[in-house]
Amino acid sequence: MKNGFADSIRRTFAIARNTVLEAIRNRAFLGMGIAAFGLVVSSIALSSLAVRDQAERVLVDFGLAATSLMEIVIAITMGVILVFKEIDRKTFYLVLPKPIRRSEVIAGKFVGLLGVLGASLLLMAAGWLISLQVKGISIPAGVPQALLLVWAQAALITSVAIFFSSFASPVLSGVFTFGVFMVGSSVTVLQELMQARKGMLATPGPARLIAEGAVAVFPDLSVFNVGKELILRIPVTWEYVGASMLYCGFYCLFFLAIGALVFQRRDFS
Amino acid sequence: MDEIIRVENLSKTFRTPFRRKRVDAVSNVSFVVRRGEIFGFLGPNGAGKTTTIKMLTGLIQPTAGTVSMLGGGPADLSVRARIGFLPEQPYFYDYLTPVELLDVFGRIFGIPARIRKERIESLLTQVGLFEARNRTLRKFSKGMLQRTGIAQALLNDPELVILDEPLSGLDPVGRKEVNDLIATLRQQGKTIFFSSHILADIERLCDRVVILDRGVTKAAGTLSELLTSDSGEREILAGGITDVSGLNGLDGVVRCETYGTDAVRIVCESAASDRLVGTLLRAGGTILGVNDRRISLEQLFVSRTIREKSCPATDNEGEVRGVSE
Ligand SMILES: Nc1ncnc2c1ncn2[C@@H]1O[C@H](COP(=O)(O)OP(=O)(O)O)[C@@H](O)[C@H]1O
Ligand SMILES: [Mg+2]
């Protein structure tokens, strides 16, 4: 076929567009987004921390952490039901016989969810920054970089969720994905424990072996967390952001490719 | 190329994961669908029709056998681009309007924006949904959803239309509409493959049929082939004769009975029919009709499927009727 790649992109975006539409028209999702927005704004606006310096630290850190966590929640919940719902509701019977590859369907779902994550990220970030302004706290310089990294982390978790959901039930996929998130967030802690002089992971043994395996296999999510730098007003360079995005892209490709491979072989009966 | 679909020795075995029970949903099914025909895929519930159609549309992989269609296989995008498919009880993105739904599919097909818009409007008009085009599908009735399903199956102006039970669950008006639509599609030169357990509609519409039962082909061929019983018998209807007992003794007569008040119906061996017509005319009778004895599709269906299950030795004679009306 001529223009094979352009066609592939076109089909992927057709699915992505529909995925965004689905999220926008989903009342539960909209409600969740608005609730999260309200929570961030109100908790910051209403906080009455006494010490000026402490308030600044907490509000900067809290806002970013809350935004990041909301993104993870959206990534996991939507990521695990995205494919399942289409199978469960049998809407795939109409889509898959069309001239489209199953890998394009998976990629389209992923891209669509990236859009949803991006939009909700902007919304929550707006709430966060506005409330910082209201409190008279100057906005740290590295905010765009920090938000981009939050988005990248959510993308990575989305790909993990899609990977698991290609063969496991939504609940199991959710649990597994959350597990990956937890381990991935603790990779640096594990490394520190292994380098410590004392403790379970410091000496050779099964626990250390497992920890070593985890460090080697799981994505290190601390890469995407620059809250500390933000508070300490340490600049986050675009080179760092670029490298982190590459790191993220590598893992996304890996998980999506396996997910698509499993999906490809699946019977829809 | 005259062959649109060629299915050879197609089989699908489902395995339940834990109990390791096997279900042979489709066993060794072969058939050919030719360009421009309406092909009926007939069988009771659970016969394996939907399973076969899912193998045609690439939703499931065959356990064995091959499907070739439109010069390729079910997985080829260029083949799929020329197929329209209506699943059994279609499910839709119910947060979309029919216009939006068709737009998503139109984008997948790669129909350019302007043509897409026009095509969608004309299709929705054709299936009678133009008024409802901006309502979400969530609010659609079953009949409206079925029409939406038909519209999406025709979106790419397909050469081959595969319809899985398009008539089941519709009211008589809906059934007539779909029937008419299928007839129109054939006039446009499209090839139609449709499955049903509704015999009357298959009988009315289809050029050729395959009868499937528990995954196995029970009969295949043109309707006239299938409906002509292979008993080699003919039926003569003669007026002006009432003496049944005299006729019963004649050479070649299988059975004879009065028909109305002033006629007889004679079932005879085909080879003897000319001679018997002569005999009847000389006896002062008038010939009202001579027909090959045919059975209805329904009787064929019942005799080839249910009979083997429950009453293998039933004498089928009584069920046979002439199709002379
Ligand atoms: N996923 C599946 N697992 C096990 N058995 C199945 C599955 N899908 C269909 N079957 C069985 O295969 C047979 C054929 O089903 P189907 O093709 O849906 O029949 P039809 O469409 O003619 O009514 C039935 O006995 C059905 O129970
Ligand atoms: Mg069926």
Coordinates of C-alpha atoms in Angstrom, one line a residue, chain A residues 2-11:
Chain A
K2 CA 1.2 3.5 -0.8
N3 CA 1.6 5.9 2.0
G4 CA 1.5 3.1 4.5
F5 CA 2.9 5.1 7.3
A6 CA 0.6 8.1 6.8
D7 CA -2.4 5.7 6.7
S8 CA -1.3 4.1 9.9
I9 CA -1.1 7.5 11.6
R10 CA -4.5 8.5 10.3
R11 CA -6.1 5.3 11.7

